[in-house]
CSV table of C-alpha atoms in Angstrom, one decimal:
chain,number,residue,atom,x,y,z
A,1126,MET,CA,33.2,80.2,94.2
A,1127,LYS,CA,32.4,82.0,91.2
A,1128,SER,CA,34.5,84.9,92.3
A,1129,GLN,CA,37.4,82.8,93.1
A,1130,SER,CA,37.3,81.5,89.6
A,1131,LEU,CA,37.1,84.7,88.2
A,1132,LEU,CA,40.3,85.7,90.4
A,1133,ALA,CA,42.1,82.6,89.1
A,1134,ALA,CA,41.3,83.5,85.6
A,1135,ALA,CA,42.3,87.1,85.9
A,1136,THR,CA,45.7,86.0,87.5
A,1137,ALA,CA,46.5,83.5,84.6
A,1138,ILE,CA,45.6,86.2,82.1
A,1139,ALA,CA,48.0,88.5,83.9
A,1140,GLY,CA,50.5,86.0,83.8
A,1141,VAL,CA,50.2,85.6,80.1
A,1142,ILE,CA,50.4,89.3,79.6
A,1143,ALA,CA,53.3,89.5,82.0
A,1144,ALA,CA,55.3,86.7,80.4
A,1145,PRO,CA,56.5,89.0,77.4
A,1146,HIS,CA,57.5,91.6,79.7
A,1147,ALA,CA,59.8,89.2,81.7
A,1148,ALA,CA,61.5,88.2,78.5
A,1149,THR,CA,62.1,91.9,77.8
A,1150,ALA,CA,63.3,92.3,81.2
A,1151,GLN,CA,66.4,90.2,80.4
A,1152,GLU,CA,67.6,92.5,77.7
A,1153,LEU,CA,70.5,94.8,78.8
A,1154,VAL,CA,71.3,97.8,76.6
A,1155,LEU,CA,75.1,98.8,76.6
A,1156,GLY,CA,76.4,102.1,75.6
A,1157,SER,CA,79.8,101.2,73.8
A,1158,PHE,CA,82.3,102.6,71.7
A,1159,GLY,CA,82.6,101.4,68.0
A,1160,GLY,CA,85.2,99.7,65.9
A,1161,SER,CA,87.3,97.0,67.4
A,1162,PHE,CA,86.4,98.0,70.5
A,1163,ALA,CA,82.9,96.9,70.0
A,1164,ASP,CA,84.0,93.7,68.3
A,1165,ASN,CA,86.2,92.8,71.3
A,1166,VAL,CA,83.5,93.9,74.1
A,1167,THR,CA,81.4,91.4,72.3
A,1168,ALA,CA,83.8,88.6,72.2
A,1169,CYS,CA,85.3,89.0,75.9
A,1170,TYR,CA,82.3,90.3,77.8
A,1171,ILE,CA,79.0,90.2,76.2
A,1172,GLU,CA,79.2,86.5,74.9
A,1173,PRO,CA,80.2,85.1,78.3
A,1174,PHE,CA,77.8,87.2,79.9
A,1175,GLN,CA,74.8,86.2,77.8
A,1176,GLU,CA,76.0,82.4,78.1
A,1177,ALA,CA,76.0,82.7,81.8
A,1178,THR,CA,72.6,84.5,82.4
A,1179,GLY,CA,70.8,83.8,79.2
A,1180,ALA,CA,70.1,87.5,78.9
A,1181,THR,CA,70.7,89.5,75.7
A,1182,VAL,CA,72.8,92.4,75.4
A,1183,ILE,CA,72.0,95.2,72.9
A,1184,THR,CA,74.7,97.8,72.1
A,1185,LYS,CA,74.3,101.4,71.3
A,1186,LEU,CA,77.6,102.7,69.7
A,1187,GLY,CA,78.8,106.4,70.3
A,1188,SER,CA,81.6,108.3,71.9
A,1189,SER,CA,82.0,109.3,75.5
A,1190,ALA,CA,80.5,112.6,74.7
A,1191,GLN,CA,77.6,110.9,72.8
A,1192,HIS,CA,76.8,108.7,75.6
A,1193,ALA,CA,76.9,111.3,78.2
A,1194,ALA,CA,74.7,113.8,76.1
A,1195,SER,CA,72.3,110.9,75.5
A,1196,VAL,CA,72.2,110.2,79.4
A,1197,ARG,CA,71.8,113.7,80.3
A,1198,ALA,CA,69.0,114.3,77.7
A,1199,THR,CA,66.8,111.7,78.9
A,1200,ALA,CA,67.2,113.1,82.5
A,1201,GLY,CA,67.6,110.0,84.6
A,1202,GLN,CA,65.5,107.8,82.3
A,1203,SER,CA,68.1,106.7,80.1
A,1204,ASP,CA,67.5,104.2,77.3
A,1205,MET,CA,70.8,102.6,78.3
A,1206,ASP,CA,71.3,100.5,81.4
A,1207,VAL,CA,75.0,100.3,81.3
A,1208,VAL,CA,77.5,102.7,79.8
A,1209,PHE,CA,81.1,103.1,78.7
A,1210,ALA,CA,82.7,106.7,79.0
A,1211,ASP,CA,85.9,108.0,79.6
A,1212,ASP,CA,86.5,109.2,83.3
A,1213,ALA,CA,85.7,112.8,82.8
A,1214,PHE,CA,82.4,112.2,81.2
A,1215,ALA,CA,81.6,109.6,83.8
A,1216,VAL,CA,82.4,112.3,86.5
A,1217,GLN,CA,80.2,114.7,84.8
A,1218,MET,CA,77.2,112.2,84.8
A,1219,ALA,CA,77.9,111.2,88.5
A,1220,ASN,CA,78.0,114.9,89.5
A,1221,GLU,CA,74.5,115.4,87.7
A,1222,GLY,CA,73.0,112.6,89.6
A,1223,LEU,CA,72.7,110.4,86.4
A,1224,LEU,CA,74.4,107.1,87.6
A,1225,VAL,CA,73.5,104.5,90.0
A,1226,PRO,CA,76.1,103.9,92.6
A,1227,LEU,CA,77.8,100.5,92.2
A,1228,ASP,CA,77.4,98.1,95.0
A,1229,ARG,CA,80.7,96.3,95.6
A,1230,SER,CA,78.6,93.5,97.4
A,1231,LYS,CA,77.2,92.4,94.1
A,1232,LEU,CA,80.7,92.4,92.4
A,1233,SER,CA,82.6,89.3,93.2
A,1234,ASN,CA,85.9,90.7,91.4
A,1235,ALA,CA,85.9,93.9,93.2
A,1236,PRO,CA,88.6,92.9,95.6
A,1237,GLU,CA,90.9,92.1,92.5
A,1238,ILE,CA,90.5,95.6,91.1
A,1239,ILE,CA,93.4,98.2,91.4
A,1240,ASP,CA,92.4,100.9,94.0
A,1241,GLY,CA,92.6,103.9,91.7
A,1242,ALA,CA,89.9,102.5,89.3
A,1243,TRP,CA,87.1,103.5,91.6
A,1244,GLY,CA,85.1,106.7,91.1
A,1245,THR,CA,84.0,108.9,94.0
A,1246,ASN,CA,81.5,106.9,96.1
A,1247,ASP,CA,81.8,104.1,93.7
A,1248,ALA,CA,79.7,106.0,91.1
A,1249,TYR,CA,81.9,104.2,88.3
A,1250,VAL,CA,84.6,101.8,87.8
A,1251,ALA,CA,87.5,102.1,85.5
A,1252,ALA,CA,87.1,98.9,83.1
A,1253,MET,CA,90.8,99.3,81.5
A,1254,LEU,CA,93.8,101.7,81.1
A,1255,GLY,CA,94.5,103.4,78.0
A,1256,ALA,CA,96.4,106.4,76.7
A,1257,THR,CA,96.4,109.2,74.3
A,1258,THR,CA,99.7,109.3,72.2
A,1259,ILE,CA,101.4,109.4,68.9
A,1260,ILE,CA,100.6,106.7,66.3
A,1261,TYR,CA,102.7,106.7,63.1
A,1262,ASN,CA,103.2,104.8,59.9
A,1263,LYS,CA,106.5,102.8,59.9
A,1264,ASP,CA,106.8,102.8,56.3
A,1265,THR,CA,106.8,106.4,55.9
A,1266,VAL,CA,108.0,107.6,59.2
A,1267,THR,CA,111.5,106.1,59.2
A,1268,THR,CA,112.6,108.1,62.4
A,1269,PRO,CA,110.0,107.3,65.3
A,1270,PRO,CA,108.6,110.6,66.8
A,1271,THR,CA,110.0,111.3,70.4
A,1272,SER,CA,108.1,114.4,71.2
A,1273,TRP,CA,104.6,116.1,70.9
A,1274,ASN,CA,106.4,118.6,68.9
A,1275,ASP,CA,107.3,116.2,66.1
A,1276,LEU,CA,103.5,116.4,65.1
A,1277,PHE,CA,104.2,120.2,64.3
A,1278,ASP,CA,107.0,119.4,61.9
A,1279,PRO,CA,106.5,121.1,58.4
A,1280,LYS,CA,107.3,117.7,56.7
A,1281,TYR,CA,104.1,116.5,58.1
A,1282,GLU,CA,101.9,119.4,57.1
A,1283,GLY,CA,98.8,118.0,55.6
A,1284,ARG,CA,99.6,114.4,56.6
A,1285,VAL,CA,98.5,114.7,60.3
A,1286,THR,CA,95.1,114.0,61.9
A,1287,ILE,CA,94.1,115.0,65.5
A,1288,GLY,CA,91.0,114.6,67.4
A,1289,ASP,CA,88.1,117.2,67.8
A,1290,ILE,CA,87.8,118.4,71.4
A,1291,SER,CA,84.5,116.6,71.6
A,1292,GLY,CA,86.4,113.3,71.9
A,1293,THR,CA,89.0,112.4,74.4
A,1294,THR,CA,92.1,112.7,72.3
A,1295,GLY,CA,91.2,116.4,71.5
A,1296,TRP,CA,91.2,117.8,75.0
A,1297,GLN,CA,93.9,115.6,76.2
A,1298,PHE,CA,96.2,116.6,73.4
A,1299,LEU,CA,95.3,120.4,74.4
A,1300,ALA,CA,96.2,119.6,77.8
A,1301,ALA,CA,99.5,117.9,76.8
A,1302,VAL,CA,100.7,120.6,74.4
A,1303,ASN,CA,99.7,123.4,76.7
A,1304,GLN,CA,101.7,121.9,79.6
A,1305,MET,CA,104.5,121.4,76.9
A,1306,GLU,CA,104.2,125.1,76.1
A,1307,GLY,CA,104.2,126.5,79.5
A,1308,GLY,CA,100.6,126.7,80.2
A,1309,THR,CA,98.6,125.8,83.1
A,1310,LEU,CA,95.1,124.1,83.6
A,1311,ASP,CA,93.9,127.7,84.4
A,1312,ASP,CA,95.3,129.1,81.3
A,1313,ILE,CA,95.2,127.1,78.2
A,1314,THR,CA,96.3,130.0,75.8
A,1315,PRO,CA,99.5,128.4,74.8
A,1316,GLY,CA,98.2,125.1,74.0
A,1317,VAL,CA,95.3,127.0,72.0
A,1318,GLU,CA,97.8,128.9,70.1
A,1319,LYS,CA,100.1,126.2,69.4
A,1320,ILE,CA,97.5,123.8,68.2
A,1321,LYS,CA,95.6,126.4,66.1
A,1322,PRO,CA,97.7,126.1,62.9
A,1323,LEU,CA,97.9,122.4,63.2
A,1324,ALA,CA,94.2,121.8,63.4
A,1325,GLN,CA,93.8,123.9,60.4
A,1326,SER,CA,96.3,121.9,58.4
A,1327,SER,CA,95.1,118.5,59.6
A,1328,VAL,CA,93.5,116.1,57.3
A,1329,LEU,CA,90.6,115.6,59.6
A,1330,LEU,CA,89.6,116.6,63.2
A,1331,TYR,CA,88.2,113.4,63.8
A,1332,SER,CA,85.3,112.7,66.2
A,1333,GLN,CA,85.1,108.8,66.2
A,1334,ALA,CA,88.4,106.8,66.8
A,1335,ASP,CA,87.7,104.2,64.1
A,1336,GLN,CA,87.8,107.2,61.7
A,1337,VAL,CA,91.5,107.1,61.8
A,1338,VAL,CA,91.8,103.5,60.8
A,1339,ALA,CA,90.5,104.5,57.4
A,1340,LEU,CA,92.8,107.3,57.0
A,1341,PHE,CA,95.9,105.3,57.6
A,1342,GLU,CA,94.5,102.5,55.4
A,1343,ARG,CA,94.0,105.0,52.4
A,1344,GLY,CA,97.4,106.5,52.9
A,1345,GLU,CA,96.2,109.9,53.6
A,1346,ILE,CA,98.1,110.4,56.8
A,1347,ASP,CA,101.5,109.4,58.2
A,1348,ILE,CA,101.0,110.4,61.9
A,1349,ALA,CA,98.1,110.9,64.3
A,1350,VAL,CA,97.3,111.6,68.0
A,1351,TRP,CA,95.4,108.3,68.7
A,1352,TYR,CA,95.1,105.5,70.9
A,1353,PRO,CA,97.7,102.6,71.2
A,1354,ASP,CA,95.0,100.0,71.7
A,1355,ARG,CA,93.4,101.1,68.5
A,1356,ALA,CA,96.8,101.1,66.6
A,1357,GLY,CA,97.5,97.7,68.0
A,1358,VAL,CA,94.5,96.0,66.7
A,1359,ALA,CA,95.0,97.8,63.3
A,1360,ALA,CA,98.6,96.7,63.2
A,1361,LYS,CA,97.5,93.1,64.1
A,1362,ASN,CA,95.3,93.3,60.8
A,1363,GLY,CA,98.2,94.4,58.7
A,1364,LEU,CA,98.6,98.3,59.1
A,1365,PRO,CA,102.3,99.3,59.6
A,1366,LEU,CA,101.6,101.2,62.6
A,1367,ALA,CA,103.6,101.7,65.7
A,1368,ALA,CA,103.1,103.7,69.0
A,1369,ALA,CA,105.3,106.4,70.3
A,1370,TYR,CA,105.2,107.8,73.8
A,1371,PRO,CA,106.5,111.5,73.8
A,1372,VAL,CA,109.1,112.4,76.3
A,1373,GLU,CA,106.8,114.9,77.9
A,1374,GLY,CA,104.4,112.1,78.7
A,1375,ALA,CA,101.4,110.5,77.1
A,1376,VAL,CA,98.1,111.3,78.5
A,1377,GLY,CA,96.4,108.4,80.5
A,1378,ILE,CA,92.9,107.4,80.0
A,1379,ARG,CA,90.6,105.3,82.2
A,1380,PRO,CA,87.6,104.2,80.2
A,1381,THR,CA,84.8,103.5,82.7
A,1382,ILE,CA,81.6,101.6,82.9
A,1383,ALA,CA,78.7,102.6,84.9
A,1384,ILE,CA,75.0,102.2,85.5
A,1385,ALA,CA,72.7,104.8,84.1
A,1386,LYS,CA,70.0,106.2,86.5
A,1387,GLY,CA,66.6,105.1,85.6
A,1388,THR,CA,67.6,101.5,84.8
A,1389,SER,CA,65.1,98.7,85.8
A,1390,GLN,CA,68.1,96.4,85.4
A,1391,GLU,CA,70.3,97.0,88.4
A,1392,ASP,CA,71.2,93.6,89.4
A,1393,LEU,CA,71.5,92.6,85.8
A,1394,ALA,CA,73.8,95.5,85.2
A,1395,HIS,CA,75.8,94.5,88.2
A,1396,LYS,CA,76.2,91.0,86.9
A,1397,PHE,CA,77.4,92.6,83.5
A,1398,ILE,CA,80.0,94.9,85.3
A,1399,ASP,CA,81.2,91.7,87.3
A,1400,THR,CA,81.9,89.9,83.9
A,1401,ILE,CA,83.8,92.9,82.8
A,1402,LEU,CA,86.0,92.7,85.8
A,1403,ASP,CA,86.6,89.0,85.8
A,1404,ALA,CA,90.4,88.3,85.3
A,1405,ASP,CA,89.9,86.0,82.5
A,1406,ASN,CA,87.7,88.2,80.7
A,1407,GLN,CA,89.9,91.1,81.2
A,1408,LYS,CA,93.0,89.4,79.8
A,1409,CYS,CA,90.8,88.4,76.9
A,1410,PHE,CA,90.0,91.9,76.1
A,1411,SER,CA,93.5,93.3,77.0
A,1412,GLU,CA,95.1,90.8,74.5
A,1413,ARG,CA,92.6,91.6,71.7
A,1414,GLN,CA,92.4,95.2,72.2
A,1415,PHE,CA,95.9,96.0,73.2
A,1416,ILE,CA,95.0,97.8,76.3
A,1417,GLY,CA,95.9,97.6,80.0
A,1418,PRO,CA,93.7,95.7,82.6
A,1419,VAL,CA,92.4,96.9,86.1
A,1420,ASN,CA,92.4,93.5,87.4
A,1421,LYS,CA,95.4,93.0,89.4
A,1422,ASN,CA,95.6,89.3,88.5
A,1423,VAL,CA,95.9,89.7,84.7
A,1424,THR,CA,99.4,88.9,82.9
A,1425,LEU,CA,99.9,90.3,79.6
A,1426,SER,CA,101.9,88.6,76.5
A,1427,ASP,CA,105.1,90.3,75.4
A,1428,GLU,CA,103.2,91.5,72.2
A,1429,VAL,CA,100.7,93.5,74.1
A,1430,SER,CA,103.1,94.7,76.7
A,1431,ALA,CA,105.0,96.2,73.5
A,1432,ILE,CA,102.1,98.6,73.0
A,1433,VAL,CA,100.7,99.2,76.3
A,1434,PRO,CA,102.5,102.1,78.3
A,1435,THR,CA,104.9,100.4,80.6
A,1436,GLY,CA,108.1,101.5,82.6
A,1437,GLU,CA,109.4,105.1,81.8
A,1438,ALA,CA,106.4,105.9,79.6
A,1439,LEU,CA,103.9,104.7,82.2
A,1440,GLU,CA,105.8,106.8,84.8
A,1441,LYS,CA,105.8,110.0,82.6
A,1442,MET,CA,102.1,109.6,81.9
A,1443,LEU,CA,99.9,112.5,82.7
A,1444,PHE,CA,96.7,111.6,84.4
A,1445,LEU,CA,94.3,114.4,84.8
A,1446,ASP,CA,91.8,114.6,87.7
A,1447,PRO,CA,88.5,113.7,86.1
A,1448,ASN,CA,86.6,115.8,88.5
A,1449,ASP,CA,88.7,118.9,87.6
A,1450,MET,CA,88.5,118.1,83.8
A,1451,ALA,CA,84.7,117.7,84.0
A,1452,ALA,CA,84.3,121.1,85.3
A,1453,ARG,CA,87.0,122.8,83.0
A,1454,LEU,CA,86.0,120.8,79.7
A,1455,PRO,CA,82.6,123.0,78.9
A,1456,GLU,CA,84.9,126.3,78.7
A,1457,TRP,CA,87.8,124.6,76.9
A,1458,THR,CA,85.3,123.5,74.1
A,1459,ARG,CA,83.9,127.0,73.9
A,1460,ARG,CA,87.4,128.4,73.4
A,1461,TRP,CA,88.2,125.5,70.8
A,1462,GLN,CA,85.2,126.3,68.9
A,1463,ARG,CA,85.8,130.0,68.9
A,1464,GLU,CA,89.4,130.0,68.4
A,1465,VAL,CA,90.7,126.8,66.9
A,1466,LEU,CA,88.0,126.0,64.4
A,1467,ARG,CA,88.1,129.5,62.9
């Protein structure tokens, strides 16, 4: 009898000790991008998720490269449960065994998602469709640009910003210019040589997308290689910005969402991703962030459709194979650091 009492007491104590851990288990750590992206992720995805589940989402902000490096550095024991990353970086993580394959049976909205959104073996799913293109100040650039070549016009010297290759716009711009100059993915010399003087005269080789907002606000640039979704948000907030899609084709972006290996929150992570894939939540995010949805049942307003690539611009868009680019980016980065930055 005495031993039963001791066992009961021990069980009760264990329950008391376990209670705080159970509360902690309802926290989900999300690797997100910063700026307006983070604000709108909170409004359209995190708040509905928290309301539905009672869980708390903690965000860790960074770029795709930073998130991938963080997941890689922790060797499968990431401090993030769910992470946003552009598809080339998601492929890198998947190839290195750092992601938990998605279980579509746990994603009620999976049947509504476009086919091309899913990674190999469902390692990740694209959460939205964006682009790298030309953004300009309508007050200072009276003739809208029509080509990537317009960025190299001497009249814009010292009034341009482009992304560093550590960010998505950096390597995508290199790919686009290289193609325009007759290069191939196996030979990026034409692109490197073309971009080198532009990089050296740029106001900034930015590494974080929201850095460009400040440059436009301070009047330090007229034109940028940037994201139409960020430009759309900035325009809604009063900046005189517009997106131009070059005749050679903008470059498509598929920001993805994935579950980091090592998480103890797989079920909760699936619920969060299902929240992201929900049609109402997708529409909320697309309307606020000016970015394309992946849920087939979303209809966008005319205002957003004017920024999001559609029609001929969408047809001309260059979509690079993320598996191929994941393999090429290390060497592209070395060449950029060796030849463009010096």
